[in-house]
Coordinates of C-alpha atoms in Angstrom, one line a residue:
S1 CA -31.0 1.1 10.9
G2 CA -30.9 2.9 7.5
S3 CA -32.7 5.9 8.8
K4 CA -29.7 8.2 8.3
L5 CA -27.0 8.4 5.7
A6 CA -23.7 10.2 6.2
F7 CA -22.1 11.5 3.0
Y8 CA -19.3 13.7 1.7
Q9 CA -19.7 16.7 -0.5
K10 CA -16.7 18.2 -2.3
D11 CA -16.0 21.5 -4.0
E12 CA -13.4 21.0 -6.7
S13 CA -13.3 24.6 -7.9
Q14 CA -9.8 25.1 -6.6
V15 CA -8.5 22.0 -8.3
T16 CA -6.8 22.3 -11.7
D17 CA -8.4 20.8 -14.8
Y18 CA -6.2 18.2 -16.3
P19 CA -6.2 17.8 -20.1
Y20 CA -7.3 14.3 -20.9
T21 CA -8.1 13.5 -24.5
D22 CA -10.4 10.9 -26.1
F23 CA -8.5 9.7 -29.2
T24 CA -11.3 7.4 -30.3
L25 CA -13.3 10.4 -31.7
R26 CA -12.8 12.2 -35.0
P27 CA -11.4 14.6 -34.3
A28 CA -10.0 13.7 -30.9
K29 CA -11.9 15.5 -28.1
Y30 CA -10.5 17.4 -25.0
K31 CA -12.1 15.9 -21.9
P32 CA -10.7 17.6 -18.8
K33 CA -10.9 16.0 -15.3
K34 CA -9.9 17.4 -11.9
Y35 CA -6.5 16.3 -10.8
P36 CA -5.0 17.9 -7.6
M37 CA -1.2 17.8 -7.9
A38 CA 1.1 18.1 -4.9
G39 CA 1.4 21.6 -3.5
M40 CA -1.6 22.9 -5.6
G41 CA -5.3 23.5 -4.9
S42 CA -7.1 20.6 -3.4
E43 CA -10.7 19.6 -2.8
L44 CA -12.7 21.4 -0.1
V45 CA -14.9 18.9 1.7
R46 CA -17.8 18.9 4.1
L47 CA -19.9 16.2 5.7
G48 CA -23.6 15.9 5.8
V49 CA -26.3 13.6 7.2
Y50 CA -29.2 12.8 4.9
Y51 CA -32.6 11.6 6.2
P52 CA -34.2 9.4 3.5
Q53 CA -37.7 9.5 5.0
T54 CA -37.9 13.3 4.9
G55 CA -35.3 14.4 2.4
E56 CA -33.7 16.6 5.1
K57 CA -30.0 17.3 5.1
V58 CA -27.9 18.4 8.1
W59 CA -24.4 19.6 7.7
L60 CA -21.8 18.8 10.3
Q61 CA -20.1 21.9 11.7
T62 CA -16.6 20.8 10.8
G63 CA -15.5 24.4 10.0
S64 CA -16.7 27.4 8.1
G65 CA -18.5 25.7 5.3
F66 CA -15.9 23.9 3.2
E67 CA -12.9 23.8 5.5
R68 CA -9.6 24.4 3.8
D69 CA -6.4 22.4 4.3
Q70 CA -7.8 19.4 6.1
Y71 CA -9.0 15.9 5.5
L72 CA -12.1 14.5 7.1
I73 CA -11.5 10.8 7.6
A74 CA -12.4 7.7 9.6
V75 CA -16.0 8.8 9.6
T76 CA -17.9 6.3 11.9
W77 CA -21.5 6.1 13.1
G78 CA -21.9 5.5 16.9
P79 CA -23.9 2.3 17.7
D80 CA -26.8 4.4 19.1
E81 CA -27.0 6.3 15.7
K82 CA -27.0 9.6 17.6
Y83 CA -23.4 10.6 16.9
L84 CA -20.9 10.7 14.1
Y85 CA -17.2 10.5 14.8
V86 CA -14.8 12.3 12.4
A87 CA -11.1 12.6 12.5
H88 CA -9.8 15.9 11.2
L89 CA -6.3 15.5 9.7
K90 CA -4.5 18.7 8.8
R91 CA -3.3 18.9 5.2
D92 CA 0.3 18.5 6.4
Q93 CA -0.9 15.1 7.8
N94 CA 1.1 15.4 11.0
H95 CA -1.8 16.5 13.3
L96 CA -5.0 14.6 13.9
Q97 CA -8.0 15.4 16.1
L98 CA -11.0 13.1 16.6
Y99 CA -14.3 14.8 17.3
R100 CA -17.8 13.7 18.1
Y101 CA -20.8 15.3 16.3
D102 CA -24.5 15.4 17.0
A103 CA -26.2 13.8 13.9
A104 CA -29.4 15.7 14.6
D105 CA -28.1 19.2 14.3
G106 CA -24.5 18.8 13.2
K107 CA -23.0 20.5 16.2
R108 CA -19.5 19.6 17.3
L109 CA -19.7 18.2 20.8
N110 CA -16.2 17.4 22.0
M111 CA -12.7 16.4 21.0
I112 CA -11.9 12.9 22.2
F113 CA -8.2 12.9 21.5
E114 CA -5.5 14.2 19.2
E115 CA -2.3 12.8 17.7
R116 CA 0.8 14.4 16.4
D117 CA 3.8 13.0 14.6
K118 CA 6.9 14.8 13.3
E119 CA 6.6 12.9 10.0
Y120 CA 3.0 11.9 9.3
I121 CA -0.1 10.2 10.6
D122 CA -1.8 7.7 8.3
P123 CA -4.8 5.9 9.9
Q124 CA -6.4 3.2 7.7
D125 CA -9.4 2.3 9.8
G126 CA -12.4 3.9 11.6
L127 CA -13.5 3.3 15.1
F128 CA -14.3 -0.2 16.4
F129 CA -17.1 0.1 19.1
L130 CA -17.3 -2.5 21.8
P131 CA -20.5 -4.6 21.6
G132 CA -23.3 -3.2 23.7
D133 CA -21.5 0.0 24.4
S134 CA -22.2 3.3 22.6
H135 CA -19.2 5.1 24.0
R136 CA -16.2 2.8 24.3
F137 CA -14.3 2.0 21.1
L138 CA -10.9 0.7 19.9
W139 CA -8.7 2.8 17.7
L140 CA -5.6 1.6 15.8
S141 CA -2.7 3.9 16.2
E142 CA 1.1 4.0 15.6
T143 CA 1.8 6.5 18.3
A144 CA 4.1 4.0 20.1
G145 CA 6.0 3.2 16.9
W146 CA 3.9 0.1 16.1
K147 CA 0.3 -0.3 15.1
H148 CA -1.7 -1.2 18.2
F149 CA -5.2 -0.9 19.7
Y150 CA -6.1 1.9 22.2
L151 CA -9.3 1.9 24.2
Y152 CA -11.2 5.2 24.3
D153 CA -14.4 6.5 25.8
S154 CA -16.1 9.2 23.7
R155 CA -16.8 11.3 26.8
E156 CA -13.6 10.7 28.9
G157 CA -10.9 10.1 26.3
L158 CA -8.1 7.5 26.5
I159 CA -8.6 4.6 28.9
R160 CA -5.6 2.4 28.1
Q161 CA -3.4 0.9 25.4
V162 CA -4.7 -2.6 24.8
T163 CA -2.1 -4.4 22.7
K164 CA 1.7 -3.8 23.0
G165 CA 4.9 -5.1 21.4
R166 CA 7.3 -4.6 18.6
W167 CA 4.9 -5.9 15.9
D168 CA 1.9 -4.5 14.0
V169 CA -1.7 -5.4 14.3
S170 CA -2.7 -5.9 10.6
R171 CA -6.5 -6.5 10.8
F172 CA -9.4 -6.2 13.3
L173 CA -11.6 -9.2 13.4
G174 CA -14.1 -8.3 16.1
C175 CA -15.0 -8.7 19.8
D176 CA -16.8 -11.4 21.8
E177 CA -20.5 -10.8 22.8
G178 CA -19.6 -9.0 26.0
G179 CA -16.9 -6.8 24.5
S180 CA -14.3 -8.1 26.9
T181 CA -12.0 -9.6 24.3
V182 CA -10.7 -8.3 20.9
F183 CA -9.7 -10.7 18.1
F184 CA -7.3 -9.6 15.4
E185 CA -4.6 -10.6 13.0
A186 CA -1.0 -9.4 13.5
A187 CA 2.4 -9.6 11.7
E188 CA 3.9 -11.6 14.6
P189 CA 6.1 -13.5 15.4
E190 CA 7.6 -12.8 12.0
P191 CA 6.5 -9.9 9.8
I192 CA 6.2 -12.2 6.8
E193 CA 3.5 -14.2 8.6
R194 CA 0.0 -13.5 9.9
H195 CA -1.5 -15.1 12.9
I196 CA -4.8 -14.7 14.8
F197 CA -4.7 -13.4 18.3
A198 CA -7.0 -12.7 21.2
Q199 CA -6.4 -10.0 23.8
S200 CA -8.5 -8.9 26.8
V201 CA -9.6 -5.3 26.5
E202 CA -8.6 -4.9 30.1
G203 CA -5.0 -6.0 29.3
G204 CA -3.1 -9.1 30.4
K205 CA -1.4 -11.8 28.4
I206 CA -2.1 -12.0 24.7
K207 CA -3.2 -15.4 23.3
Q208 CA -2.1 -16.7 20.0
L209 CA -4.8 -18.8 18.4
T210 CA -2.9 -20.1 15.4
T211 CA 0.6 -21.6 15.4
E212 CA 1.4 -23.2 12.0
A213 CA 3.9 -20.9 10.2
G214 CA 2.3 -19.1 7.3
T215 CA -0.6 -16.7 6.7
H216 CA -3.8 -17.0 8.7
S217 CA -6.8 -15.0 7.8
G218 CA -9.7 -15.0 10.4
L219 CA -13.4 -14.6 10.3
L220 CA -15.1 -14.2 13.7
S221 CA -18.6 -15.7 14.2
G222 CA -21.4 -13.3 15.1
N223 CA -21.6 -14.7 18.7
G224 CA -17.9 -14.4 19.1
R225 CA -17.5 -18.1 19.9
F226 CA -15.8 -19.4 16.8
V227 CA -13.1 -18.3 14.4
I228 CA -12.8 -19.6 10.8
D229 CA -9.1 -19.7 10.0
R230 CA -8.2 -19.6 6.3
F231 CA -4.6 -20.7 6.1
S232 CA -1.9 -21.0 3.4
S233 CA 1.9 -21.2 3.4
L234 CA 4.7 -21.5 0.9
T235 CA 3.7 -25.1 0.2
V236 CA 0.1 -25.2 1.4
P237 CA -2.5 -23.9 -1.2
K238 CA -5.4 -23.5 1.3
Q239 CA -6.8 -25.0 4.5
I240 CA -9.9 -23.8 6.3
N241 CA -10.3 -24.7 10.0
L242 CA -12.9 -23.9 12.6
I243 CA -11.5 -22.9 16.0
S244 CA -13.7 -23.1 19.1
L245 CA -12.8 -20.2 21.4
R246 CA -14.3 -22.0 24.4
D247 CA -11.9 -25.0 24.4
G248 CA -9.4 -24.2 21.6
K249 CA -10.5 -27.3 19.6
T250 CA -9.7 -27.1 15.9
T251 CA -11.9 -28.8 13.3
N252 CA -10.7 -29.0 9.7
L253 CA -13.3 -28.0 7.1
L254 CA -11.3 -28.0 3.9
V255 CA -7.9 -29.1 2.6
A256 CA -7.6 -27.7 -1.0
E257 CA -5.8 -29.8 -3.6
N258 CA -2.8 -28.3 -5.3
P259 CA -4.1 -26.9 -8.6
F260 CA -0.7 -27.3 -10.1
E261 CA -0.1 -30.9 -9.2
A262 CA 0.2 -31.9 -12.8
Y263 CA 2.7 -29.2 -13.6
V264 CA 6.4 -28.8 -13.0
L265 CA 6.6 -25.6 -11.0
P266 CA 9.8 -23.6 -10.2
Q267 CA 11.2 -23.8 -6.7
I268 CA 10.3 -20.8 -4.5
K269 CA 12.4 -19.7 -1.6
L270 CA 11.8 -17.0 1.1
V271 CA 15.2 -15.5 2.0
S272 CA 16.5 -12.7 4.3
L273 CA 19.5 -10.4 3.9
S274 CA 20.8 -7.2 5.5
A275 CA 20.5 -3.6 4.3
E276 CA 23.6 -1.3 4.5
D277 CA 22.8 -0.4 8.1
G278 CA 22.2 -4.0 9.1
T279 CA 18.4 -3.9 9.0
K280 CA 16.9 -7.3 8.2
L281 CA 15.1 -7.4 4.8
Y282 CA 13.0 -10.2 3.4
G283 CA 13.0 -11.5 -0.2
R284 CA 11.5 -14.1 -2.5
L285 CA 13.5 -16.1 -4.9
V286 CA 11.7 -17.9 -7.8
L287 CA 14.2 -20.3 -9.4
P288 CA 14.0 -21.3 -13.1
T289 CA 12.0 -24.5 -13.8
Q290 CA 14.4 -27.4 -14.2
F291 CA 16.9 -25.4 -12.2
D292 CA 20.6 -26.5 -12.5
K293 CA 22.8 -25.0 -9.9
S294 CA 25.9 -25.6 -12.1
K295 CA 24.5 -23.1 -14.6
K296 CA 24.3 -19.3 -14.5
Y297 CA 20.9 -17.6 -15.0
P298 CA 19.8 -14.0 -15.7
V299 CA 17.7 -12.3 -13.0
I300 CA 14.6 -10.1 -13.2
V301 CA 14.0 -8.1 -10.1
Y302 CA 10.3 -7.5 -9.7
V303 CA 9.9 -4.5 -7.5
Y304 CA 7.1 -2.4 -6.0
G305 CA 8.7 -1.0 -2.8
G306 CA 6.1 1.7 -1.9
P307 CA 4.2 2.5 1.3
H308 CA 1.4 0.1 2.4
S309 CA 2.8 -2.8 0.5
Q310 CA 4.3 -6.1 1.3
Q311 CA 5.2 -8.4 -1.6
V312 CA 7.1 -11.1 0.3
R313 CA 4.9 -13.3 2.6
N314 CA 4.9 -16.9 3.8
R315 CA 1.7 -17.8 1.9
W316 CA 0.9 -20.0 -1.1
L317 CA 3.7 -19.6 -3.7
G318 CA 5.2 -16.9 -1.5
G319 CA 2.7 -14.5 -2.9
A320 CA 4.2 -14.7 -6.4
R321 CA 1.8 -14.2 -9.3
L322 CA 1.6 -16.9 -12.0
S323 CA 3.2 -14.5 -14.5
R324 CA 6.4 -14.6 -12.3
L325 CA 6.3 -18.4 -12.4
Y326 CA 5.8 -18.3 -16.2
M327 CA 8.9 -16.1 -16.6
A328 CA 10.8 -18.5 -14.4
G329 CA 9.8 -21.2 -16.8
L330 CA 11.6 -19.2 -19.5
G331 CA 14.8 -19.5 -17.7
Y332 CA 14.9 -16.4 -15.5
I333 CA 15.4 -16.1 -11.7
I334 CA 12.7 -13.8 -10.4
F335 CA 13.7 -11.9 -7.3
T336 CA 11.5 -9.6 -5.1
L337 CA 12.6 -7.7 -2.0
D338 CA 10.6 -5.6 0.5
N339 CA 12.7 -2.6 1.1
R340 CA 12.5 -0.1 3.9
G341 CA 9.4 2.1 3.4
T342 CA 7.1 -0.8 3.1
D343 CA 4.5 -2.0 5.6
F344 CA 4.1 -4.2 8.7
R345 CA 7.6 -3.5 10.1
G346 CA 6.8 -0.6 12.5
L347 CA 6.8 3.1 12.0
D348 CA 10.6 3.7 11.9
F349 CA 11.0 1.1 9.1
E350 CA 8.2 2.8 7.1
Q351 CA 9.0 6.5 7.7
I352 CA 12.7 6.4 7.0
T353 CA 11.8 7.3 3.4
Y354 CA 10.0 10.5 4.5
R355 CA 10.8 13.5 2.3
R356 CA 13.2 11.5 0.1
L357 CA 11.3 8.8 -1.8
G358 CA 13.4 6.6 -4.0
T359 CA 16.6 7.0 -2.0
I360 CA 16.6 4.4 0.9
E361 CA 14.5 2.1 -1.3
V362 CA 17.1 2.2 -4.1
A363 CA 19.9 1.5 -1.5
D364 CA 18.0 -1.5 -0.2
Q365 CA 17.3 -2.9 -3.6
V366 CA 21.0 -2.6 -4.5
S367 CA 21.8 -4.5 -1.3
G368 CA 19.5 -7.2 -2.6
V369 CA 21.4 -7.3 -6.0
K370 CA 24.7 -7.5 -4.2
W371 CA 23.4 -10.5 -2.3
L372 CA 22.2 -12.0 -5.6
Q373 CA 25.6 -11.5 -7.2
K374 CA 27.2 -13.7 -4.6
L375 CA 25.0 -16.7 -5.6
P376 CA 27.1 -19.1 -7.8
Y377 CA 24.2 -19.6 -10.2
V378 CA 23.5 -15.9 -10.9
D379 CA 24.9 -14.2 -14.0
K380 CA 25.8 -10.9 -12.4
D381 CA 26.1 -9.2 -15.8
R382 CA 22.5 -10.0 -16.7
I383 CA 20.2 -8.4 -14.2
G384 CA 17.0 -6.6 -15.1
V385 CA 14.2 -4.9 -13.2
F386 CA 10.5 -4.5 -13.8
G387 CA 7.7 -2.8 -11.8
W388 CA 4.4 -0.9 -12.2
S389 CA 3.2 2.4 -10.6
Y390 CA 5.5 2.9 -7.5
G391 CA 7.3 -0.1 -8.9
G392 CA 7.7 1.7 -12.2
F393 CA 9.2 4.7 -10.3
M394 CA 11.5 2.2 -8.6
S395 CA 12.5 0.6 -11.9
V396 CA 13.4 3.9 -13.5
S397 CA 15.2 5.0 -10.3
L398 CA 17.3 1.8 -10.2
M399 CA 18.2 2.0 -13.9
L400 CA 19.4 5.6 -13.4
R401 CA 20.7 5.7 -9.8
A402 CA 22.4 2.3 -9.9
P403 CA 23.2 1.8 -13.6
E404 CA 26.2 -0.4 -12.9
Y405 CA 23.9 -3.2 -11.6
F406 CA 21.0 -3.3 -14.1
K407 CA 21.2 -4.1 -17.8
V408 CA 17.5 -3.9 -18.7
G409 CA 14.5 -2.1 -17.2
V410 CA 10.8 -2.1 -17.9
A411 CA 8.7 0.6 -16.1
G412 CA 4.9 0.6 -16.2
A413 CA 3.0 3.7 -15.4
P414 CA 5.9 5.2 -13.4
V415 CA 5.9 8.3 -11.3
I416 CA 8.7 10.2 -12.9
D417 CA 8.6 13.3 -10.7
W418 CA 6.6 13.5 -7.5
K419 CA 5.4 17.0 -8.2
Y420 CA 3.2 15.5 -10.9
Y421 CA 1.4 13.1 -8.5
E422 CA -1.7 13.6 -6.5
V423 CA -1.9 15.8 -3.4
M424 CA -2.7 13.6 -0.4
Y425 CA -0.4 10.7 -1.1
T426 CA 2.5 12.8 -2.2
E427 CA 2.4 15.4 0.5
R428 CA 2.1 12.7 3.2
Y429 CA 5.5 11.3 2.2
M430 CA 7.2 14.3 0.6
D431 CA 5.6 17.4 2.0
R432 CA 4.7 20.2 -0.6
P433 CA 7.2 21.0 -3.4
Q434 CA 7.4 24.5 -2.1
D435 CA 8.5 23.2 1.3
N436 CA 10.8 20.4 0.2
G437 CA 12.3 21.5 -3.0
Q438 CA 15.6 19.7 -2.5
G439 CA 13.8 16.5 -1.6
Y440 CA 11.7 16.6 -4.7
E441 CA 14.7 17.2 -6.9
T442 CA 16.6 14.4 -5.3
S443 CA 13.6 12.0 -5.7
S444 CA 12.9 13.0 -9.3
T445 CA 14.1 10.5 -11.9
L446 CA 14.7 13.5 -14.3
S447 CA 17.7 14.5 -12.1
Y448 CA 19.5 11.3 -13.2
A449 CA 18.5 10.8 -16.8
D450 CA 22.0 11.4 -18.0
R451 CA 23.2 8.3 -16.1
L452 CA 21.2 5.8 -18.2
K453 CA 23.4 3.0 -19.6
G454 CA 21.1 0.0 -20.1
K455 CA 18.0 -0.6 -22.2
L456 CA 14.8 1.0 -20.7
L457 CA 11.2 0.5 -21.8
L458 CA 8.5 2.9 -20.5
I459 CA 4.8 1.8 -20.8
Q460 CA 1.7 3.8 -20.0
G461 CA -2.0 4.1 -20.7
T462 CA -2.9 7.4 -22.2
S463 CA -5.9 7.9 -20.0
D464 CA -4.2 7.1 -16.7
E465 CA -6.0 8.9 -14.0
T466 CA -3.7 7.9 -11.2
V467 CA -0.2 8.5 -12.6
V468 CA -1.0 11.0 -15.4
W469 CA 0.5 10.5 -18.9
Q470 CA 2.6 13.7 -18.5
N471 CA 5.1 11.7 -16.3
T472 CA 6.5 9.6 -19.1
I473 CA 6.1 12.3 -21.6
V474 CA 8.5 14.6 -19.7
F475 CA 10.9 11.8 -19.2
V476 CA 11.0 11.1 -23.0
D477 CA 11.7 14.8 -23.5
K478 CA 14.5 14.7 -20.9
A479 CA 16.0 11.6 -22.5
I480 CA 16.1 13.5 -25.9
E481 CA 17.8 16.4 -24.2
Q482 CA 20.4 14.1 -22.7
N483 CA 20.8 12.2 -26.0
K484 CA 19.7 8.9 -24.3
Q485 CA 17.9 6.3 -26.3
I486 CA 14.9 4.7 -24.6
D487 CA 12.0 2.6 -25.8
Y488 CA 8.4 3.8 -25.3
F489 CA 5.0 2.2 -25.7
I490 CA 1.5 3.5 -25.0
Y491 CA -1.9 1.8 -24.6
P492 CA -4.5 4.2 -26.0
G493 CA -7.4 4.9 -23.7
H494 CA -6.2 2.6 -20.9
L495 CA -6.1 3.7 -17.3
H496 CA -3.5 3.0 -14.7
G497 CA -3.9 -0.7 -15.3
V498 CA -3.9 -2.2 -18.8
R499 CA -7.0 -4.5 -18.9
G500 CA -8.8 -7.0 -21.2
K501 CA -7.2 -8.3 -24.4
A502 CA -4.5 -5.6 -24.2
S503 CA -3.2 -7.1 -21.0
V504 CA -2.1 -10.2 -23.0
H505 CA -0.3 -7.9 -25.4
L506 CA 1.3 -6.1 -22.5
F507 CA 2.6 -9.2 -20.9
Q508 CA 4.1 -10.4 -24.2
K509 CA 5.8 -7.1 -24.8
I510 CA 7.4 -7.2 -21.4
I511 CA 8.7 -10.8 -22.0
D512 CA 9.9 -9.9 -25.5
Y513 CA 11.8 -7.0 -24.2
F514 CA 13.7 -9.1 -21.6
E515 CA 14.2 -11.9 -24.2
A516 CA 15.7 -9.4 -26.7
H517 CA 18.0 -7.5 -24.3
L518 CA 18.7 -9.5 -21.2

């Protein structure tokens, strides 16, 4: 109702100042900002409730003041506005406890449940309360190996697991008016698709509301009687349909025209191949415009490959950005593969990279390259790789750890060594450097700088607050030590992404580099 506001307050006194510099001033000015690196001091956080009418603040009793070595997440108001629900996640991120708090005095009332995992727990949503019920809620959890709904009561704890199967729920849409049915999107029956489903909260048979292969995104009406289905596929730009949940009748509201009807577009294919251990992997192949199968073409592998990502999907243009299509128009095959460690394939698929980032992912990308090299129209001696952020880390890793496969690499804002990256993300997947020293050394691209054979371009913004500039600086220093020639370009004052007019310059630089060396 707007009568109470929950908020965080953080104490950053234990977090190291990071030495950012403003080069636009004369002389340049030191402008430090807090950046908690893995294994170092982190923020101390507490939660409060603010009453706008009176100006009063009440602090939740989450610990002794600012509690150390924990994260307070999934903060959710109860429907009756009397209670706040807070998940306490230990800094090691393998133990979670969900508590209920009294918003009036901040007292901790009861622990509803706890979860443990030998690798990590990574909830992405809060609590979804059933309509008209102040105590029963749905919680998305991966405790069974796949992301599913669990029904809880704030006083009694777990009631039942609601959805089951070897597939992931990807998005909660809502419930019907009575709270008896939950509607959601899931990566089922194929992980590269999304469909809309309905499931009774009491259990029973699941109902699939969409069937056409592709990506369906739903919007549930306020009364829970209709779903708007926004649909696209590899060849369908957009369709919007209205689905009646009473009789299943579908009414089309929009069929979008192809915005590229007047253009010659490259052919886009969704493919699958096997990792070394036989795991099925999905890829996207963008063939050159005016493709001639009797010719041989160079390949650019566009890679991301990090947690919570999925590049390959049965949606419009396969999810490929227009820049990829433009590069295909220049005569390149553009290939993208979702390696193990990415999302929507279950917990085992994701967690296999735990404590060894850049190892399994590299092996899977190499499996993709070996698959490419068997295609008669691929020039196996002209394969390059490009990626940004985690994809930049992957690009450098592939150039160094699989140098026999890649001739040219471009890495934007890459993590070079995980000990320079921020605390929560890094420790979730790698633990602390002091607890996993060998894992950090194995994952660090600095450990393989002497293996560089091809041409490598590093790009970074000097004010990057996500992957700090130090990453590429230390790699340049390592390359000098190993007598390896690399190319390096900075964008002064730009953050993790290069924006505005400079983004045009960036895109041209990437193209020019591949044109010159691949």
